[in-house]
Amino acid sequence: MFKILRKEELSDLVILFEIETGDIARKARAGNFFVLKINEQGERIPLTIADFDRDRGTITTVFQKMGKTTHHLGTLNEGDYIMDVIGPLGIHSHIDNFGKVICVGGGVGIAPTFPIARALKEAGNTVISIIGARTKELIFWEDKMRAASDELIIVTDDGSYGQKAVVTSPLDNLLRENQDISLVYAIGPAIMMKFVCVTTEKYNAKTVVSLNSIMVDATGMCGACRVEVGGETRFACVDGPEFDGHKVDFNLLMSRQRMYTEEEKVAMELYREKSGNN
Amino acid sequence: MYEEKKAEKKPEHRLKMREQEPLARAKNFMEVPYGYTPEEAKKEASRCLSCLKPSCRSGCPVSVDIPSFIKLINEGRFIEAAWKIKEDNAMPAVCGRVCPQEIQCESLCILGKKGEPVAIGNLERFVADYERDNAVMEVPEKPKPTGRKVAVIGSGPGGLSCAADLIKSGHEVTLFEALHKAGGVLVYGIPEFRLPKEIVEKEVDYIRRLGVDVVVNTLIGKLFTIDELLTDKGYDACFIATGAGLPVFLGIPGENLNGIYSANEFLTRANLMKAYLFPEYDTPIKRGRNVAVFGGGNVAMDAARVALRLGAEKVYLIYRRSEAEMPARKAEIHHAHEEGIDFMLLTNPLRFIDDGKGNIAAVECIQMELGEPDASGRRKPVPVKGSEFSFEIDVAIPAIGTRPNPLLTRHVPGLLLNKKGYIVTDYETGMTSNPGVFAGGDIITGSATVILAMGAGRRAAKSINDYLKWKYWDTTQLQGSG
């Protein structure tokens, strides 16, 4: 059992948990993720590790309420327990002094972008970050991202905060004005990562993306998370989750993410009925 | 006495276990056979000749004292019979169900030479079930502690049997499991109707009561490396029993369409995550109407029979050789036939066809014929020109094996692997190239059976004992791929 030490409602939909995990926190590195299962009947879902505190033995995760499991998770409070937590999973980010880098975080993808930006900055890189969301209230961690970056650009789709734009527009400007960008990191919805890659490809800027495919065991055993990278089938859980974005088949990723749309609807309806939460 | 014995005629035929009717059971997840009644067990046990040199025993990978436990059944001493098996095998309820007895103990039974061998597996299952239902499972007295600590990695059959033996030798034993439930393939792979999960839970509970510390949700290689276990964590030795690894796909176009599952995924969703109870349980699974399973092993049979129980109208089992070459147990093939699985033999898939929305809609196959024997000694299937055909399916399940999972091994510097990536060990001792590190089961051999993994676990436990006593390590003769 793993205790939720802190809960922050970053918006109506976006929740932050700091979870007591002991050794997982001591081993977690930027780019890792973990899997949790709420209770006996629960499904295993992968979530990103947005921060870790080795002394307190905690990891921080930020998730958006989407389907039944994340809605249920969002009802848990400080002091509640999650039945199963396993991690750290996935190959952590390769951090080095690359020179000048851009970190793009979209939506809840802002959260896992943070430890990567921080590690890149600590390694001596000049870090320019772009964070974006649909609207102002979905932007979070502006202060943390600002501290981890040399420059921070904020965009919202509706212009309610920062520039009225999607992340690719300031990204395009940056790449045009800076010939010396050695690496772009992009984490967010698949559609965002896809268009970040379309943009960076024009400038031949190496781009790393973190793929959020459906997983079950997340230790290589089942292959639910398979993605195509450079025409080859890879497992996001053990071969990733980070891949060369220019080689990723994003359309396949998006299609596979939709595999259980119908079942998700059924589960959500049943959950709403049971919890009387319309 | 002599007179009496002469009068008592031994039954000629072995007693079949009563089972659920095929059409009824194809719609539920309850166990297929009901098991013997005490009377039936005694009757079957009475067929045993109590050979002076019992060859059945030599056919058992863990050398269970078969004639002795059968004799105890014959005398009605069922619980003692269970203990007798447990001297050599910590999990008789599991092995009685999933061991391929027909190619092991039972294949060597003298009665089998002329007629039918004693149903050793059924009897093993009976006594284990009898003990579970009628007695408190006795835990042997705790041995004197040796002060040594051993880490066992992976709680499948290999890890469980190794841990059980080590704890009986007085060592402190931690059994690490990556998933949230202990049991490995016994919980994620083998379906409920072949091996009820309650039985596995009881067996794991027994191992716990022996004193083994079972730690779930712990992925060795990521959370702690083997080196950390042997240094910081103070373990004197470790046994790697992480089992079969990454599923192999068919390598044909369309294999990543929605609705295509590895057998591992399909079975894990159904068994471990109880997706057949969705939406009461949260894990979903595609309940196909027309399901195609590819492969001819036990895992393929399991996947096909699970698909049927999930409500499929039609389940095709597609295999490129003929039924005679199928590696699955005969009993499983028989059950699959009975339940109405459609065997499409000498058939090979060429590509999956989509519905334009990312889902699988059909599969194109080609007919095969058997040619010359190949490296495995089986006749090699070759395609029949122009025999391509396709048909509609909405779920496809390749069950064609696994390759090693690199997750643990890539974090063990210097560990000798073979060309395919399996760990190289000394067969008898389980020693790897790294002192203090033993390994056994599917991570050495590739996909095999529960009992072979248990055998490897027991051999390793024995040599771990020797190692902890003498600290002697010589594996210079091991050869990997460099």
mmCIF file of C-alpha atoms in Angstrom, chain B residues 102-422:
data_model
loop_
_atom_site.group_PDB
_atom_site.id
_atom_site.type_symbol
_atom_site.label_atom_id
_atom_site.label_comp_id
_atom_site.label_asym_id
_atom_site.label_seq_id
_atom_site.Cartn_x
_atom_site.Cartn_y
_atom_site.Cartn_z
ATOM 1 C CA GLU B 102 1.985 -38.363 -20.218
ATOM 2 C CA ILE B 103 5.567 -37.685 -21.328
ATOM 3 C CA GLN B 104 7.079 -37.873 -17.830
ATOM 4 C CA CYS B 105 6.180 -40.207 -14.945
ATOM 5 C CA GLU B 106 3.185 -41.851 -16.606
ATOM 6 C CA SER B 107 5.109 -42.569 -19.807
ATOM 7 C CA LEU B 108 7.415 -44.867 -17.803
ATOM 8 C CA CYS B 109 4.725 -46.691 -15.798
ATOM 9 C CA ILE B 110 4.996 -50.458 -16.314
ATOM 10 C CA LEU B 111 1.227 -50.733 -16.710
ATOM 11 C CA GLY B 112 1.485 -48.474 -19.718
ATOM 12 C CA LYS B 113 3.551 -51.059 -21.580
ATOM 13 C CA LYS B 114 0.527 -53.269 -22.138
ATOM 14 C CA GLY B 115 -2.391 -51.111 -21.159
ATOM 15 C CA GLU B 116 -2.964 -47.812 -19.441
ATOM 16 C CA PRO B 117 -0.532 -46.269 -16.958
ATOM 17 C CA VAL B 118 -1.615 -45.306 -13.457
ATOM 18 C CA ALA B 119 -3.160 -41.806 -13.477
ATOM 19 C CA ILE B 120 -0.357 -40.368 -11.361
ATOM 20 C CA GLY B 121 -1.225 -36.766 -12.151
ATOM 21 C CA ASN B 122 -4.869 -37.184 -11.194
ATOM 22 C CA LEU B 123 -3.841 -38.823 -7.924
ATOM 23 C CA GLU B 124 -1.367 -36.070 -7.139
ATOM 24 C CA ARG B 125 -4.081 -33.518 -7.729
ATOM 25 C CA PHE B 126 -6.499 -35.445 -5.551
ATOM 26 C CA VAL B 127 -4.286 -35.598 -2.470
ATOM 27 C CA ALA B 128 -3.277 -31.962 -2.760
ATOM 28 C CA ASP B 129 -6.920 -30.898 -3.012
ATOM 29 C CA TYR B 130 -7.885 -33.252 -0.213
ATOM 30 C CA GLU B 131 -5.297 -31.756 2.083
ATOM 31 C CA ARG B 132 -6.316 -28.220 1.193
ATOM 32 C CA ASP B 133 -9.994 -28.928 1.850
ATOM 33 C CA ASN B 134 -9.685 -31.139 4.906
ATOM 34 C CA ALA B 135 -6.664 -30.162 6.933
ATOM 35 C CA VAL B 136 -4.668 -27.242 8.107
ATOM 36 C CA MET B 137 -1.710 -27.219 5.757
ATOM 37 C CA GLU B 138 1.071 -28.243 8.102
ATOM 38 C CA VAL B 139 4.245 -26.241 8.070
ATOM 39 C CA PRO B 140 7.383 -28.211 8.863
ATOM 40 C CA GLU B 141 9.372 -27.153 11.891
ATOM 41 C CA LYS B 142 11.621 -24.138 11.296
ATOM 42 C CA PRO B 143 15.220 -25.225 10.781
ATOM 43 C CA LYS B 144 18.135 -23.651 12.612
ATOM 44 C CA PRO B 145 18.939 -20.301 10.943
ATOM 45 C CA THR B 146 22.137 -20.284 8.950
ATOM 46 C CA GLY B 147 22.441 -16.513 8.993
ATOM 47 C CA ARG B 148 22.626 -16.505 5.190
ATOM 48 C CA LYS B 149 20.349 -14.432 2.958
ATOM 49 C CA VAL B 150 19.228 -15.396 -0.518
ATOM 50 C CA ALA B 151 17.240 -13.325 -3.026
ATOM 51 C CA VAL B 152 15.000 -15.194 -5.443
ATOM 52 C CA ILE B 153 13.901 -13.091 -8.398
ATOM 53 C CA GLY B 154 10.614 -14.064 -9.974
ATOM 54 C CA SER B 155 7.793 -15.846 -8.156
ATOM 55 C CA GLY B 156 6.796 -18.290 -10.870
ATOM 56 C CA PRO B 157 7.207 -22.051 -10.450
ATOM 57 C CA GLY B 158 11.029 -21.902 -10.579
ATOM 58 C CA GLY B 159 11.319 -19.165 -7.987
ATOM 59 C CA LEU B 160 8.677 -20.653 -5.697
ATOM 60 C CA SER B 161 10.252 -24.093 -5.608
ATOM 61 C CA CYS B 162 13.752 -22.679 -5.103
ATOM 62 C CA ALA B 163 12.543 -20.411 -2.286
ATOM 63 C CA ALA B 164 10.705 -23.295 -0.599
ATOM 64 C CA ASP B 165 13.824 -25.458 -0.593
ATOM 65 C CA LEU B 166 16.113 -22.669 0.573
ATOM 66 C CA ILE B 167 13.906 -21.709 3.495
ATOM 67 C CA LYS B 168 13.825 -25.344 4.603
ATOM 68 C CA SER B 169 17.620 -25.215 4.707
ATOM 69 C CA GLY B 170 17.482 -22.399 7.231
ATOM 70 C CA HIS B 171 18.397 -19.437 5.044
ATOM 71 C CA GLU B 172 16.601 -16.145 5.069
ATOM 72 C CA VAL B 173 14.786 -15.917 1.734
ATOM 73 C CA THR B 174 13.228 -12.963 -0.071
ATOM 74 C CA LEU B 175 11.125 -13.695 -3.137
ATOM 75 C CA PHE B 176 10.838 -10.657 -5.411
ATOM 76 C CA GLU B 177 7.954 -10.322 -7.880
ATOM 77 C CA ALA B 178 7.556 -7.524 -10.421
ATOM 78 C CA LEU B 179 3.785 -7.870 -10.807
ATOM 79 C CA HIS B 180 1.286 -7.051 -8.071
ATOM 80 C CA LYS B 181 0.533 -10.706 -7.409
ATOM 81 C CA ALA B 182 2.902 -13.624 -6.796
ATOM 82 C CA GLY B 183 2.819 -16.784 -8.902
ATOM 83 C CA GLY B 184 4.260 -15.727 -12.260
ATOM 84 C CA VAL B 185 2.875 -17.704 -15.174
ATOM 85 C CA LEU B 186 0.609 -19.582 -12.768
ATOM 86 C CA VAL B 187 -1.396 -16.378 -12.248
ATOM 87 C CA TYR B 188 -0.944 -14.381 -15.433
ATOM 88 C CA GLY B 189 -0.690 -17.174 -17.985
ATOM 89 C CA ILE B 190 -2.537 -20.354 -17.120
ATOM 90 C CA PRO B 191 -6.297 -19.759 -17.194
ATOM 91 C CA GLU B 192 -8.634 -20.215 -14.275
ATOM 92 C CA PHE B 193 -10.364 -23.217 -15.880
ATOM 93 C CA ARG B 194 -7.059 -25.097 -15.964
ATOM 94 C CA LEU B 195 -5.611 -23.868 -12.712
ATOM 95 C CA PRO B 196 -7.917 -21.997 -10.330
ATOM 96 C CA LYS B 197 -6.156 -18.915 -8.970
ATOM 97 C CA GLU B 198 -7.341 -19.739 -5.484
ATOM 98 C CA ILE B 199 -5.078 -22.783 -5.581
ATOM 99 C CA VAL B 200 -2.067 -20.719 -6.596
ATOM 100 C CA GLU B 201 -2.829 -18.249 -3.814
ATOM 101 C CA LYS B 202 -2.924 -21.076 -1.296
ATOM 102 C CA GLU B 203 0.394 -22.447 -2.583
ATOM 103 C CA VAL B 204 2.018 -19.019 -2.358
ATOM 104 C CA ASP B 205 0.519 -18.608 1.088
ATOM 105 C CA TYR B 206 2.089 -21.913 2.077
ATOM 106 C CA ILE B 207 5.498 -20.708 0.890
ATOM 107 C CA ARG B 208 4.943 -17.541 2.946
ATOM 108 C CA ARG B 209 4.090 -19.579 5.994
ATOM 109 C CA LEU B 210 7.309 -21.531 5.534
ATOM 110 C CA GLY B 211 8.951 -18.166 6.232
ATOM 111 C CA VAL B 212 9.710 -16.807 2.771
ATOM 112 C CA ASP B 213 9.351 -13.033 2.530
ATOM 113 C CA VAL B 214 7.299 -12.525 -0.642
ATOM 114 C CA VAL B 215 7.718 -8.967 -1.949
ATOM 115 C CA VAL B 216 5.510 -7.933 -4.885
ATOM 116 C CA ASN B 217 5.662 -4.791 -7.057
ATOM 117 C CA THR B 218 9.438 -4.994 -7.113
ATOM 118 C CA LEU B 219 11.194 -4.980 -10.436
ATOM 119 C CA ILE B 220 14.747 -6.173 -9.931
ATOM 120 C CA GLY B 221 17.014 -4.605 -12.508
ATOM 121 C CA LYS B 222 15.252 -1.276 -12.120
ATOM 122 C CA LEU B 223 14.495 -0.848 -8.418
ATOM 123 C CA PHE B 224 17.632 -2.707 -7.306
ATOM 124 C CA THR B 225 20.270 -4.273 -9.492
ATOM 125 C CA ILE B 226 21.666 -7.743 -8.806
ATOM 126 C CA ASP B 227 24.921 -6.101 -7.709
ATOM 127 C CA GLU B 228 23.061 -3.969 -5.187
ATOM 128 C CA LEU B 229 21.322 -7.037 -3.790
ATOM 129 C CA LEU B 230 24.667 -8.775 -3.328
ATOM 130 C CA THR B 231 26.388 -5.747 -1.789
ATOM 131 C CA ASP B 232 24.218 -3.016 -0.202
ATOM 132 C CA LYS B 233 21.308 -5.307 0.566
ATOM 133 C CA GLY B 234 23.441 -8.017 2.093
ATOM 134 C CA TYR B 235 22.279 -11.039 0.109
ATOM 135 C CA ASP B 236 24.801 -13.859 -0.107
ATOM 136 C CA ALA B 237 23.409 -15.303 -3.328
ATOM 137 C CA CYS B 238 20.574 -14.786 -5.737
ATOM 138 C CA PHE B 239 18.564 -16.952 -8.089
ATOM 139 C CA ILE B 240 17.209 -15.416 -11.281
ATOM 140 C CA ALA B 241 13.939 -17.042 -12.338
ATOM 141 C CA THR B 242 12.348 -14.266 -14.324
ATOM 142 C CA GLY B 243 10.759 -16.597 -16.839
ATOM 143 C CA ALA B 244 9.738 -16.194 -20.406
ATOM 144 C CA GLY B 245 10.159 -12.760 -21.811
ATOM 145 C CA LEU B 246 8.982 -10.542 -24.583
ATOM 146 C CA PRO B 247 6.288 -11.974 -26.818
ATOM 147 C CA VAL B 248 7.212 -12.705 -30.406
ATOM 148 C CA PHE B 249 4.886 -11.409 -33.110
ATOM 149 C CA LEU B 250 4.401 -12.928 -36.543
ATOM 150 C CA GLY B 251 6.453 -10.378 -38.417
ATOM 151 C CA ILE B 252 3.770 -9.925 -41.067
ATOM 152 C CA PRO B 253 2.118 -6.712 -42.280
ATOM 153 C CA GLY B 254 -0.594 -5.286 -40.053
ATOM 154 C CA GLU B 255 0.517 -6.931 -36.819
ATOM 155 C CA ASN B 256 0.015 -3.732 -34.794
ATOM 156 C CA LEU B 257 -3.622 -3.191 -35.750
ATOM 157 C CA ASN B 258 -6.101 -2.863 -32.922
ATOM 158 C CA GLY B 259 -7.490 -6.226 -31.906
ATOM 159 C CA ILE B 260 -4.193 -8.085 -32.262
ATOM 160 C CA TYR B 261 -2.864 -9.325 -28.950
ATOM 161 C CA SER B 262 0.169 -11.327 -28.013
ATOM 162 C CA ALA B 263 -1.013 -14.451 -26.194
ATOM 163 C CA ASN B 264 0.779 -13.061 -23.141
ATOM 164 C CA GLU B 265 -1.288 -9.885 -23.240
ATOM 165 C CA PHE B 266 -4.572 -11.641 -23.947
ATOM 166 C CA LEU B 267 -4.021 -14.126 -21.134
ATOM 167 C CA THR B 268 -2.682 -11.510 -18.704
ATOM 168 C CA ARG B 269 -5.729 -9.325 -19.245
ATOM 169 C CA ALA B 270 -8.053 -12.290 -18.806
ATOM 170 C CA ASN B 271 -6.292 -14.133 -15.967
ATOM 171 C CA LEU B 272 -4.278 -11.711 -13.859
ATOM 172 C CA MET B 273 -6.461 -8.660 -14.464
ATOM 173 C CA LYS B 274 -9.756 -10.580 -14.623
ATOM 174 C CA ALA B 275 -10.882 -8.758 -17.749
ATOM 175 C CA TYR B 276 -13.562 -11.406 -18.245
ATOM 176 C CA LEU B 277 -15.322 -9.671 -15.362
ATOM 177 C CA PHE B 278 -15.171 -6.216 -17.055
ATOM 178 C CA PRO B 279 -16.703 -3.740 -16.228
ATOM 179 C CA GLU B 280 -16.839 -5.028 -12.651
ATOM 180 C CA TYR B 281 -13.069 -5.193 -12.988
ATOM 181 C CA ASP B 282 -11.499 -2.241 -14.758
ATOM 182 C CA THR B 283 -9.269 -3.943 -17.321
ATOM 183 C CA PRO B 284 -10.959 -4.215 -20.726
ATOM 184 C CA ILE B 285 -10.453 -6.922 -23.340
ATOM 185 C CA LYS B 286 -11.769 -7.232 -26.884
ATOM 186 C CA ARG B 287 -14.354 -9.981 -26.941
ATOM 187 C CA GLY B 288 -14.016 -11.019 -30.528
ATOM 188 C CA ARG B 289 -16.775 -12.610 -32.531
ATOM 189 C CA ASN B 290 -14.322 -14.367 -34.855
ATOM 190 C CA VAL B 291 -10.990 -14.998 -33.193
ATOM 191 C CA ALA B 292 -7.844 -16.445 -34.746
ATOM 192 C CA VAL B 293 -5.089 -17.874 -32.553
ATOM 193 C CA PHE B 294 -1.746 -18.639 -34.177
ATOM 194 C CA GLY B 295 0.428 -21.457 -32.819
ATOM 195 C CA GLY B 296 0.184 -25.050 -31.625
ATOM 196 C CA GLY B 297 1.492 -25.028 -28.065
ATOM 197 C CA ASN B 298 -0.230 -25.037 -24.691
ATOM 198 C CA VAL B 299 -0.340 -21.249 -24.672
ATOM 199 C CA ALA B 300 -2.179 -21.263 -28.002
ATOM 200 C CA MET B 301 -4.718 -23.757 -26.624
ATOM 201 C CA ASP B 302 -5.196 -21.608 -23.518
ATOM 202 C CA ALA B 303 -5.699 -18.440 -25.560
ATOM 203 C CA ALA B 304 -8.189 -20.143 -27.890
ATOM 204 C CA ARG B 305 -10.207 -21.579 -25.021
ATOM 205 C CA VAL B 306 -10.223 -18.235 -23.183
ATOM 206 C CA ALA B 307 -11.460 -16.480 -26.348
ATOM 207 C CA LEU B 308 -14.268 -19.008 -26.557
ATOM 208 C CA ARG B 309 -15.240 -18.393 -22.942
ATOM 209 C CA LEU B 310 -15.268 -14.656 -23.570
ATOM 210 C CA GLY B 311 -18.098 -15.322 -25.990
ATOM 211 C CA ALA B 312 -16.529 -15.754 -29.415
ATOM 212 C CA GLU B 313 -18.793 -17.401 -31.980
ATOM 213 C CA LYS B 314 -15.884 -18.899 -33.832
ATOM 214 C CA VAL B 315 -12.328 -19.541 -32.670
ATOM 215 C CA TYR B 316 -9.801 -20.660 -35.265
ATOM 216 C CA LEU B 317 -6.543 -22.254 -34.242
ATOM 217 C CA ILE B 318 -4.113 -21.670 -37.063
ATOM 218 C CA TYR B 319 -1.023 -23.865 -37.158
ATOM 219 C CA ARG B 320 1.451 -24.272 -39.977
ATOM 220 C CA ARG B 321 2.183 -27.940 -39.388
ATOM 221 C CA SER B 322 -0.198 -30.846 -38.777
ATOM 222 C CA GLU B 323 -1.763 -31.839 -35.475
ATOM 223 C CA ALA B 324 0.839 -34.545 -34.896
ATOM 224 C CA GLU B 325 3.560 -31.898 -34.659
ATOM 225 C CA MET B 326 1.717 -29.690 -32.187
ATOM 226 C CA PRO B 327 3.787 -29.165 -29.057
ATOM 227 C CA ALA B 328 0.699 -28.815 -26.843
ATOM 228 C CA ARG B 329 -0.295 -31.555 -24.419
ATOM 229 C CA LYS B 330 -2.608 -34.107 -25.962
ATOM 230 C CA ALA B 331 -5.165 -33.499 -23.218
ATOM 231 C CA GLU B 332 -5.280 -29.784 -24.042
ATOM 232 C CA ILE B 333 -5.691 -30.444 -27.764
ATOM 233 C CA HIS B 334 -8.451 -32.889 -26.947
ATOM 234 C CA HIS B 335 -10.233 -30.378 -24.721
ATOM 235 C CA ALA B 336 -9.934 -27.684 -27.373
ATOM 236 C CA HIS B 337 -11.472 -30.014 -29.995
ATOM 237 C CA GLU B 338 -14.289 -30.988 -27.662
ATOM 238 C CA GLU B 339 -15.149 -27.378 -26.969
ATOM 239 C CA GLY B 340 -15.429 -26.604 -30.657
ATOM 240 C CA ILE B 341 -12.201 -24.799 -31.510
ATOM 241 C CA ASP B 342 -11.795 -24.899 -35.288
ATOM 242 C CA PHE B 343 -8.338 -26.289 -36.088
ATOM 243 C CA MET B 344 -6.951 -24.870 -39.324
ATOM 244 C CA LEU B 345 -3.880 -27.001 -39.798
ATOM 245 C CA LEU B 346 -1.130 -26.605 -42.397
ATOM 246 C CA THR B 347 -2.059 -22.955 -42.631
ATOM 247 C CA ASN B 348 0.225 -19.946 -42.335
ATOM 248 C CA PRO B 349 -0.786 -16.275 -42.030
ATOM 249 C CA LEU B 350 0.558 -13.834 -44.626
ATOM 250 C CA ARG B 351 -0.914 -10.503 -43.555
ATOM 251 C CA PHE B 352 -3.588 -8.825 -41.485
ATOM 252 C CA ILE B 353 -6.136 -6.671 -43.275
ATOM 253 C CA ASP B 354 -7.634 -3.572 -41.588
ATOM 254 C CA ASP B 355 -11.118 -2.068 -41.620
ATOM 255 C CA GLY B 356 -9.867 1.373 -42.595
ATOM 256 C CA LYS B 357 -10.135 2.537 -38.981
ATOM 257 C CA GLY B 358 -7.086 0.876 -37.517
ATOM 258 C CA ASN B 359 -8.843 -2.310 -36.476
ATOM 259 C CA ILE B 360 -8.235 -5.810 -37.715
ATOM 260 C CA ALA B 361 -10.882 -7.034 -40.162
ATOM 261 C CA ALA B 362 -9.431 -10.130 -41.796
ATOM 262 C CA VAL B 363 -6.389 -12.319 -42.167
ATOM 263 C CA GLU B 364 -4.875 -13.683 -45.340
ATOM 264 C CA CYS B 365 -3.385 -17.159 -45.072
ATOM 265 C CA ILE B 366 -1.746 -19.717 -47.303
ATOM 266 C CA GLN B 367 -1.999 -23.504 -47.288
ATOM 267 C CA MET B 368 1.115 -25.441 -46.360
ATOM 268 C CA GLU B 369 2.290 -28.981 -47.004
ATOM 269 C CA LEU B 370 4.889 -31.007 -45.163
ATOM 270 C CA GLY B 371 8.264 -31.329 -46.847
ATOM 271 C CA GLU B 372 11.606 -32.720 -45.682
ATOM 272 C CA PRO B 373 12.456 -32.932 -41.954
ATOM 273 C CA ASP B 374 14.042 -29.735 -40.617
ATOM 274 C CA ALA B 375 16.545 -29.097 -37.813
ATOM 275 C CA SER B 376 13.915 -29.988 -35.177
ATOM 276 C CA GLY B 377 13.364 -33.371 -36.840
ATOM 277 C CA ARG B 378 9.819 -32.394 -37.743
ATOM 278 C CA ARG B 379 8.790 -32.199 -41.383
ATOM 279 C CA LYS B 380 9.152 -28.649 -42.571
ATOM 280 C CA PRO B 381 5.985 -26.972 -43.752
ATOM 281 C CA VAL B 382 6.252 -25.371 -47.188
ATOM 282 C CA PRO B 383 3.672 -23.091 -48.805
ATOM 283 C CA VAL B 384 1.406 -24.426 -51.529
ATOM 284 C CA LYS B 385 1.616 -22.011 -54.448
ATOM 285 C CA GLY B 386 -1.552 -20.133 -55.277
ATOM 286 C CA SER B 387 -3.453 -21.386 -52.240
ATOM 287 C CA GLU B 388 -3.894 -17.970 -50.586
ATOM 288 C CA PHE B 389 -7.249 -17.280 -48.990
ATOM 289 C CA SER B 390 -8.585 -14.813 -46.476
ATOM 290 C CA PHE B 391 -11.397 -14.654 -43.961
ATOM 291 C CA GLU B 392 -12.918 -12.218 -41.475
ATOM 292 C CA ILE B 393 -11.676 -11.974 -37.906
ATOM 293 C CA ASP B 394 -11.927 -9.248 -35.300
ATOM 294 C CA VAL B 395 -9.366 -10.510 -32.788
ATOM 295 C CA ALA B 396 -6.034 -12.161 -33.575
ATOM 296 C CA ILE B 397 -3.708 -13.748 -31.031
ATOM 297 C CA PRO B 398 -0.224 -14.844 -32.026
ATOM 298 C CA ALA B 399 0.983 -17.501 -29.562
ATOM 299 C CA ILE B 400 4.279 -18.356 -31.139
ATOM 300 C CA GLY B 401 6.635 -17.995 -28.213
ATOM 301 C CA THR B 402 8.794 -15.438 -26.505
ATOM 302 C CA ARG B 403 12.301 -14.052 -26.582
ATOM 303 C CA PRO B 404 14.355 -13.127 -23.532
ATOM 304 C CA ASN B 405 13.454 -9.977 -21.624
ATOM 305 C CA PRO B 406 16.557 -7.761 -21.502
ATOM 306 C CA LEU B 407 15.218 -5.706 -18.616
ATOM 307 C CA LEU B 408 17.124 -7.532 -15.887
ATOM 308 C CA THR B 409 20.090 -8.922 -17.784
ATOM 309 C CA ARG B 410 21.146 -5.580 -19.244
ATOM 310 C CA HIS B 411 21.705 -4.332 -15.700
ATOM 311 C CA VAL B 412 24.019 -7.206 -14.719
ATOM 312 C CA PRO B 413 27.539 -6.384 -15.899
ATOM 313 C CA GLY B 414 29.537 -9.366 -17.102
ATOM 314 C CA LEU B 415 26.641 -11.827 -17.103
ATOM 315 C CA LEU B 416 27.224 -14.343 -19.866
ATOM 316 C CA LEU B 417 24.337 -14.633 -22.327
ATOM 317 C CA ASN B 418 23.962 -16.818 -25.384
ATOM 318 C CA LYS B 419 23.357 -15.592 -28.917
ATOM 319 C CA LYS B 420 19.624 -15.325 -28.352
ATOM 320 C CA GLY B 421 20.065 -13.426 -25.089
ATOM 321 C CA TYR B 422 19.244 -16.207 -22.634
#
